[in-house]
mmCIF file of C-alpha atoms in Angstrom:
data_model
loop_
_atom_site.group_PDB
_atom_site.id
_atom_site.type_symbol
_atom_site.label_atom_id
_atom_site.label_comp_id
_atom_site.label_asym_id
_atom_site.label_seq_id
_atom_site.Cartn_x
_atom_site.Cartn_y
_atom_site.Cartn_z
ATOM 1 C CA MET J 1179 -27.202 -35.846 244.743
ATOM 2 C CA ASN J 1180 -30.163 -34.067 245.226
ATOM 3 C CA PRO J 1181 -31.941 -35.243 248.166
ATOM 4 C CA ILE J 1182 -35.334 -34.761 247.035
ATOM 5 C CA ILE J 1183 -34.778 -36.803 243.501
ATOM 6 C CA LYS J 1184 -33.317 -39.255 245.283
ATOM 7 C CA ASN J 1185 -36.070 -40.016 247.352
ATOM 8 C CA LYS J 1186 -38.309 -39.626 244.438
ATOM 9 C CA ILE J 1187 -36.277 -42.771 242.658
ATOM 10 C CA LEU J 1188 -35.920 -44.355 245.593
ATOM 11 C CA GLY J 1189 -39.851 -44.466 246.408
ATOM 12 C CA ILE J 1190 -40.472 -45.888 242.814
ATOM 13 C CA GLY J 1191 -38.002 -48.327 243.541
ATOM 14 C CA LEU J 1192 -39.847 -49.826 246.708
ATOM 15 C CA LEU J 1193 -43.100 -49.267 244.609
ATOM 16 C CA ILE J 1194 -41.876 -51.779 242.411
ATOM 17 C CA PHE J 1195 -40.279 -53.861 244.573
ATOM 18 C CA PHE J 1196 -43.383 -54.031 247.087
ATOM 19 C CA LEU J 1197 -45.721 -55.345 243.706
ATOM 20 C CA ILE J 1198 -42.746 -57.389 242.666
ATOM 21 C CA SER J 1199 -42.561 -59.253 246.284
ATOM 22 C CA SER J 1200 -46.610 -59.407 246.120
ATOM 23 C CA GLN J 1201 -46.935 -61.377 243.090
ATOM 24 C CA SER J 1202 -43.824 -63.644 243.825
ATOM 25 C CA ALA J 1203 -45.831 -64.433 247.365
ATOM 26 C CA LEU J 1204 -48.848 -65.269 245.059
ATOM 27 C CA ALA J 1205 -46.742 -67.640 243.383
ATOM 28 C CA ASP J 1206 -45.641 -69.356 245.873
ATOM 29 C CA ASN J 1207 -42.222 -68.657 245.704
ATOM 30 C CA ASN J 1208 -42.168 -68.916 241.705
ATOM 31 C CA SER J 1209 -38.068 -68.725 240.547
ATOM 32 C CA ILE J 1210 -38.801 -67.144 237.785
ATOM 33 C CA PHE J 1211 -40.633 -63.314 240.119
ATOM 34 C CA SER J 1212 -37.744 -64.454 242.252
ATOM 35 C CA ASN J 1213 -35.081 -63.899 239.178
ATOM 36 C CA PHE J 1214 -37.057 -60.770 237.867
ATOM 37 C CA ARG J 1215 -37.207 -59.188 240.928
ATOM 38 C CA SER J 1216 -33.348 -59.150 241.373
ATOM 39 C CA GLY J 1217 -32.764 -58.220 238.482
ATOM 40 C CA LEU J 1218 -34.765 -55.617 238.964
ATOM 41 C CA LEU J 1219 -33.220 -54.470 242.292
ATOM 42 C CA ASN J 1220 -30.344 -54.421 240.064
ATOM 43 C CA ILE J 1221 -32.112 -51.937 237.501
ATOM 44 C CA ILE J 1222 -32.556 -49.844 240.090
ATOM 45 C CA ARG J 1223 -30.022 -49.372 241.866
ATOM 46 C CA MET J 1224 -27.892 -48.801 238.301
ATOM 47 C CA ILE J 1225 -30.357 -45.662 237.562
ATOM 48 C CA ASP J 1226 -29.603 -44.509 241.000
ATOM 49 C CA TYR J 1227 -26.013 -44.550 241.011
ATOM 50 C CA TRP J 1228 -26.619 -42.902 236.923
ATOM 51 C CA VAL J 1229 -28.859 -39.943 238.148
ATOM 52 C CA GLY J 1230 -26.295 -39.495 240.903
ATOM 53 C CA GLY J 1231 -23.594 -39.484 238.671
ATOM 54 C CA PHE J 1232 -25.366 -36.901 236.668
ATOM 55 C CA LEU J 1233 -26.262 -34.112 239.310
ATOM 56 C CA ASN J 1234 -23.308 -34.447 241.150
ATOM 57 C CA TYR J 1235 -22.163 -33.779 237.104
ATOM 58 C CA LYS J 1236 -24.599 -30.810 237.493
ATOM 59 C CA GLN J 1237 -23.343 -29.178 240.650
ATOM 60 C CA ILE J 1238 -19.525 -30.031 239.704
ATOM 61 C CA GLN J 1239 -20.486 -27.436 236.313
ATOM 62 C CA GLU J 1240 -21.934 -25.218 238.190
ATOM 63 C CA GLU J 1241 -19.379 -24.256 240.535
ATOM 64 C CA ASN J 1242 -17.113 -24.243 237.711
ATOM 65 C CA ASN J 1243 -18.755 -21.718 236.002
ATOM 66 C CA VAL J 1244 -19.165 -19.647 239.205
ATOM 67 C CA LEU J 1245 -15.029 -19.649 239.680
ATOM 68 C CA ILE J 1246 -14.822 -18.839 235.709
ATOM 69 C CA PHE J 1247 -17.012 -15.327 236.674
ATOM 70 C CA GLN J 1248 -14.684 -14.911 239.829
ATOM 71 C CA ASN J 1249 -11.653 -15.213 237.710
ATOM 72 C CA ARG J 1250 -12.790 -12.881 234.773
ATOM 73 C CA ALA J 1251 -14.204 -10.390 237.834
ATOM 74 C CA LEU J 1252 -10.510 -10.568 238.981
ATOM 75 C CA LYS J 1253 -8.944 -9.837 235.640
ATOM 76 C CA SER J 1254 -10.839 -6.844 234.960
ATOM 77 C CA LEU J 1255 -10.002 -5.625 238.684
ATOM 78 C CA LEU J 1256 -6.428 -6.107 237.635
ATOM 79 C CA ILE J 1257 -6.533 -4.384 234.185
ATOM 80 C CA GLU J 1258 -8.591 -1.869 236.056
ATOM 81 C CA TYR J 1259 -5.691 -1.151 238.956
ATOM 82 C CA ARG J 1260 -3.082 -1.878 236.060
ATOM 83 C CA ASP J 1261 -4.776 1.291 234.220
ATOM 84 C CA LEU J 1262 -4.685 3.298 237.248
ATOM 85 C CA LYS J 1263 -0.798 2.743 238.239
ATOM 86 C CA ASP J 1264 -0.255 3.724 234.921
ATOM 87 C CA GLU J 1265 -1.966 7.036 235.142
ATOM 88 C CA ASN J 1266 -0.183 7.751 238.052
ATOM 89 C CA GLU J 1267 3.056 7.102 237.209
ATOM 90 C CA LEU J 1268 2.669 8.868 234.079
ATOM 91 C CA LEU J 1269 1.309 12.005 235.979
ATOM 92 C CA ARG J 1270 4.329 11.611 238.571
ATOM 93 C CA GLU J 1271 6.679 12.019 236.033
ATOM 94 C CA ALA J 1272 4.914 14.940 234.302
ATOM 95 C CA LEU J 1273 4.545 16.788 237.362
ATOM 96 C CA GLN J 1274 8.486 16.743 237.702
ATOM 97 C CA LEU J 1275 8.818 17.988 234.172
ATOM 98 C CA LYS J 1276 6.445 20.683 235.010
ATOM 99 C CA LYS J 1277 8.414 21.842 238.540
ATOM 100 C CA THR J 1278 11.636 22.001 236.194
ATOM 101 C CA LYS J 1279 10.700 23.301 233.354
ATOM 102 C CA ASP J 1280 6.990 25.208 234.155
ATOM 103 C CA ILE J 1281 5.289 23.336 231.299
ATOM 104 C CA ASN J 1282 1.106 22.437 231.697
ATOM 105 C CA PHE J 1283 -0.404 19.310 230.556
ATOM 106 C CA ILE J 1284 -3.219 17.949 229.300
ATOM 107 C CA LEU J 1285 -4.068 14.415 230.361
ATOM 108 C CA ALA J 1286 -5.327 12.286 226.780
ATOM 109 C CA ASN J 1287 -6.586 8.984 226.649
ATOM 110 C CA ILE J 1288 -6.232 7.103 222.929
ATOM 111 C CA ILE J 1289 -9.757 6.208 221.676
ATOM 112 C CA GLY J 1290 -8.713 5.240 218.086
ATOM 113 C CA ARG J 1291 -5.716 4.804 216.298
ATOM 114 C CA SER J 1292 -5.077 4.264 212.048
ATOM 115 C CA PRO J 1293 -4.413 1.245 210.023
ATOM 116 C CA LEU J 1294 -0.563 1.261 209.676
ATOM 117 C CA ASN J 1295 -0.418 1.054 206.012
ATOM 118 C CA PHE J 1296 -2.645 4.352 205.573
ATOM 119 C CA SER J 1297 -0.860 6.259 208.583
ATOM 120 C CA GLN J 1298 0.502 6.214 211.616
ATOM 121 C CA THR J 1299 -1.979 8.881 213.538
ATOM 122 C CA PHE J 1300 -4.396 8.194 216.951
ATOM 123 C CA VAL J 1301 -7.147 9.712 217.949
ATOM 124 C CA ILE J 1302 -7.246 11.264 221.650
ATOM 125 C CA ASP J 1303 -10.297 12.296 223.230
ATOM 126 C CA LYS J 1304 -9.458 16.381 224.308
ATOM 127 C CA GLY J 1305 -10.243 18.853 221.969
ATOM 128 C CA GLU J 1306 -10.729 22.565 221.612
ATOM 129 C CA GLU J 1307 -12.673 22.355 225.028
ATOM 130 C CA ASP J 1308 -9.994 21.282 226.791
ATOM 131 C CA GLY J 1309 -7.455 23.608 224.834
ATOM 132 C CA ILE J 1310 -5.938 21.389 222.528
ATOM 133 C CA LYS J 1311 -4.378 23.068 219.295
ATOM 134 C CA VAL J 1312 -2.621 22.016 215.991
ATOM 135 C CA GLY J 1313 0.745 21.966 216.580
ATOM 136 C CA GLN J 1314 1.057 21.011 220.316
ATOM 137 C CA ALA J 1315 3.702 18.202 221.506
ATOM 138 C CA VAL J 1316 2.227 15.114 222.830
ATOM 139 C CA ILE J 1317 4.494 13.114 225.458
ATOM 140 C CA TRP J 1318 4.628 10.287 227.431
ATOM 141 C CA GLY J 1319 6.348 9.680 230.923
ATOM 142 C CA GLY J 1320 6.786 12.980 231.241
ATOM 143 C CA LYS J 1321 9.640 13.498 228.620
ATOM 144 C CA THR J 1322 9.471 11.276 225.482
ATOM 145 C CA LEU J 1323 7.660 12.600 222.499
ATOM 146 C CA VAL J 1324 5.131 10.923 221.083
ATOM 147 C CA GLY J 1325 3.890 12.624 218.222
ATOM 148 C CA GLU J 1326 2.424 16.310 217.442
ATOM 149 C CA VAL J 1327 -1.323 17.295 217.139
ATOM 150 C CA ILE J 1328 -2.675 17.787 213.090
ATOM 151 C CA GLU J 1329 -6.069 17.987 213.524
ATOM 152 C CA VAL J 1330 -8.426 19.170 216.469
ATOM 153 C CA SER J 1331 -12.567 19.226 216.542
ATOM 154 C CA LYS J 1332 -14.669 19.891 220.130
ATOM 155 C CA ASN J 1333 -13.903 16.877 222.017
ATOM 156 C CA PHE J 1334 -11.330 15.207 220.200
ATOM 157 C CA SER J 1335 -8.166 15.288 218.141
ATOM 158 C CA THR J 1336 -5.603 13.347 215.576
ATOM 159 C CA VAL J 1337 -1.604 12.866 216.357
ATOM 160 C CA LYS J 1338 0.642 12.460 214.125
ATOM 161 C CA ALA J 1339 3.439 9.682 215.768
ATOM 162 C CA LEU J 1340 6.953 10.773 215.400
ATOM 163 C CA THR J 1341 7.416 7.519 213.083
ATOM 164 C CA ASP J 1342 5.066 8.979 210.219
ATOM 165 C CA THR J 1343 6.399 9.621 207.209
ATOM 166 C CA GLU J 1344 5.456 13.071 207.715
ATOM 167 C CA PHE J 1345 6.658 13.875 210.972
ATOM 168 C CA LYS J 1346 9.905 15.871 211.237
ATOM 169 C CA VAL J 1347 11.365 17.836 214.057
ATOM 170 C CA ALA J 1348 14.846 19.623 214.729
ATOM 171 C CA VAL J 1349 16.918 17.326 217.471
ATOM 172 C CA PHE J 1350 20.435 17.207 219.196
ATOM 173 C CA VAL J 1351 22.422 14.495 218.458
ATOM 174 C CA GLY J 1352 24.936 12.954 221.972
ATOM 175 C CA ASP J 1353 26.462 15.360 224.272
ATOM 176 C CA ASN J 1354 28.360 16.948 221.975
ATOM 177 C CA LYS J 1355 24.508 18.389 220.920
ATOM 178 C CA ILE J 1356 25.229 17.687 216.938
ATOM 179 C CA GLU J 1357 22.496 19.084 215.420
ATOM 180 C CA GLY J 1358 20.419 17.365 212.680
ATOM 181 C CA LEU J 1359 16.580 16.799 211.619
ATOM 182 C CA PHE J 1360 14.692 13.877 212.619
ATOM 183 C CA LYS J 1361 12.134 12.322 210.116
ATOM 184 C CA GLY J 1362 9.745 9.511 210.617
ATOM 185 C CA ASN J 1363 9.827 6.723 207.730
ATOM 186 C CA GLY J 1364 6.764 4.500 208.606
ATOM 187 C CA PHE J 1365 7.413 0.703 208.548
ATOM 188 C CA LEU J 1366 11.566 1.955 207.828
ATOM 189 C CA ASP J 1367 14.153 3.090 210.162
ATOM 190 C CA SER J 1368 13.513 6.744 211.509
ATOM 191 C CA TYR J 1369 16.367 8.260 210.840
ATOM 192 C CA VAL J 1370 18.496 11.719 211.584
ATOM 193 C CA ASP J 1371 19.258 13.600 208.281
ATOM 194 C CA LEU J 1372 21.596 16.785 207.736
ATOM 195 C CA ILE J 1373 24.373 15.795 209.599
ATOM 196 C CA PRO J 1374 27.717 16.578 208.048
ATOM 197 C CA LEU J 1375 29.753 13.397 207.080
ATOM 198 C CA LYS J 1376 32.892 15.046 209.474
ATOM 199 C CA GLU J 1377 30.837 14.526 213.011
ATOM 200 C CA GLN J 1378 31.447 12.216 215.533
ATOM 201 C CA VAL J 1379 27.685 10.754 215.873
ATOM 202 C CA GLN J 1380 27.970 7.386 217.467
ATOM 203 C CA GLU J 1381 25.765 3.941 217.881
ATOM 204 C CA LYS J 1382 23.540 4.932 221.276
ATOM 205 C CA ASP J 1383 24.065 8.156 221.152
ATOM 206 C CA GLN J 1384 20.588 9.889 222.255
ATOM 207 C CA VAL J 1385 18.559 11.989 220.465
ATOM 208 C CA TYR J 1386 16.345 14.595 221.867
ATOM 209 C CA THR J 1387 14.555 17.639 220.170
ATOM 210 C CA SER J 1388 16.508 21.089 219.734
ATOM 211 C CA GLY J 1389 14.067 23.455 219.936
ATOM 212 C CA LEU J 1390 15.415 25.338 217.521
ATOM 213 C CA ASP J 1391 12.644 25.125 214.956
ATOM 214 C CA LYS J 1392 10.363 26.640 217.790
ATOM 215 C CA LYS J 1393 8.119 23.956 216.914
ATOM 216 C CA PHE J 1394 8.913 21.890 220.077
ATOM 217 C CA ILE J 1395 10.352 22.709 223.744
ATOM 218 C CA ARG J 1396 14.548 21.563 223.974
ATOM 219 C CA GLY J 1397 14.880 18.192 225.708
ATOM 220 C CA LEU J 1398 12.005 15.972 224.488
ATOM 221 C CA TYR J 1399 13.898 11.969 224.320
ATOM 222 C CA ILE J 1400 12.971 10.645 221.210
ATOM 223 C CA GLY J 1401 15.322 7.650 220.899
ATOM 224 C CA GLU J 1402 19.092 6.875 220.489
ATOM 225 C CA VAL J 1403 21.167 6.075 217.370
ATOM 226 C CA LYS J 1404 21.258 2.273 215.926
ATOM 227 C CA SER J 1405 23.329 2.818 213.260
ATOM 228 C CA VAL J 1406 25.778 5.296 211.638
ATOM 229 C CA GLU J 1407 27.278 5.000 208.274
ATOM 230 C CA LYS J 1408 28.750 7.221 205.498
ATOM 231 C CA LEU J 1409 27.266 6.326 202.506
ATOM 232 C CA GLN J 1410 29.503 6.807 198.990
ATOM 233 C CA ASP J 1411 28.347 10.183 197.002
ATOM 234 C CA LYS J 1412 26.779 11.131 200.138
ATOM 235 C CA ILE J 1413 27.453 14.452 201.725
ATOM 236 C CA PHE J 1414 25.524 13.784 205.156
ATOM 237 C CA LEU J 1415 25.951 10.382 207.416
ATOM 238 C CA ASP J 1416 23.021 7.748 207.717
ATOM 239 C CA ILE J 1417 21.814 7.585 211.276
ATOM 240 C CA LYS J 1418 19.113 5.398 211.631
ATOM 241 C CA VAL J 1419 17.617 5.889 215.242
ATOM 242 C CA GLU J 1420 15.649 3.447 217.523
ATOM 243 C CA PRO J 1421 12.491 5.390 218.649
ATOM 244 C CA ALA J 1422 12.559 5.178 222.492
ATOM 245 C CA LEU J 1423 8.590 4.552 222.833
ATOM 246 C CA ASP J 1424 6.479 2.012 220.457
ATOM 247 C CA TRP J 1425 3.315 4.278 220.703
ATOM 248 C CA THR J 1426 1.132 1.499 219.153
ATOM 249 C CA LYS J 1427 1.470 -0.019 222.835
ATOM 250 C CA ILE J 1428 0.573 3.066 225.186
ATOM 251 C CA TYR J 1429 -3.005 4.428 225.877
ATOM 252 C CA GLN J 1430 -2.763 7.236 227.695
ATOM 253 C CA VAL J 1431 -0.793 11.115 226.592
ATOM 254 C CA LEU J 1432 0.094 14.161 227.765
ATOM 255 C CA VAL J 1433 -0.205 17.323 225.799
ATOM 256 C CA ILE J 1434 1.965 20.473 226.251
ATOM 257 C CA LYS J 1435 0.003 23.263 226.209
#
C-alpha cells in the first residue's frame, strides 16, 4: 500500500478516535459512546483494508501492463529475427544457384496481393529503376518458380503467380524429361497439358521448366505430379500438379535478371 495514503488514513482514524475518546471521558465512560467508539474503530480498519487492497490491485495492474509491453516487444524482435533469417536463407540459396548457372538476381519484397477471386497476382517493391522487366522469372529459395513479371512501373512491379489461369510455361516431367506445357488453373488444380497417352508419367514425378519456349531458364522447380489419368476421348494425359510453393505464404522473392 502507498505509505503516504496509508498514513493519511491512519491520521484521520486517530483524530476521530481522539475526539470520541474525549467525548467519552466527558460522559463519564457512558456505554453508548464506548460502543460507538468500538464500531468506529472497526469501520476505520475496514476502510484501511479496502484501500490497501485497492492500491495493491492498482500496483499489480501496472506491473501486468509492463509485462504485456515487454512481451509485445519480444514478439516484435522475434518476427524481425525470423524475417532476417528467411532473407539470409533465400540469398544463400540464390548465391548457390548463381555459382552453378551464372545468374543475377534482384531481391524484392512482396508489398501487396490481389484478391484471389479476381486474379492471382502480387506487387513487389522493385521496378524499372532496379532493372525489372516484363517477362522476367520470379523465384523463391534459389530454384522454385513463383511467377512472371507482367507489369513494371518506376518503383513497383506486378507479378503473375504460376497458379493464375493465364500462366503457362514449357516443362519437363520426370527423369525422362517428358515435354509438356504447365498451366495454372486458379482455385482448381494446376496441370500439365500436351503429353501423349503413350508416355509413362507417374505420381510424384517432378515438374520443372524446360527452357524450350525461351521464356525461362531450364531447371526452375514447379512441383510434382499429383495424379495421372487417361480420360475417354482425350488424346493427352490428364496430369494434375501440386505446386511446390504456396505463393500467398511468402514475403520475399528473387527476380532473375
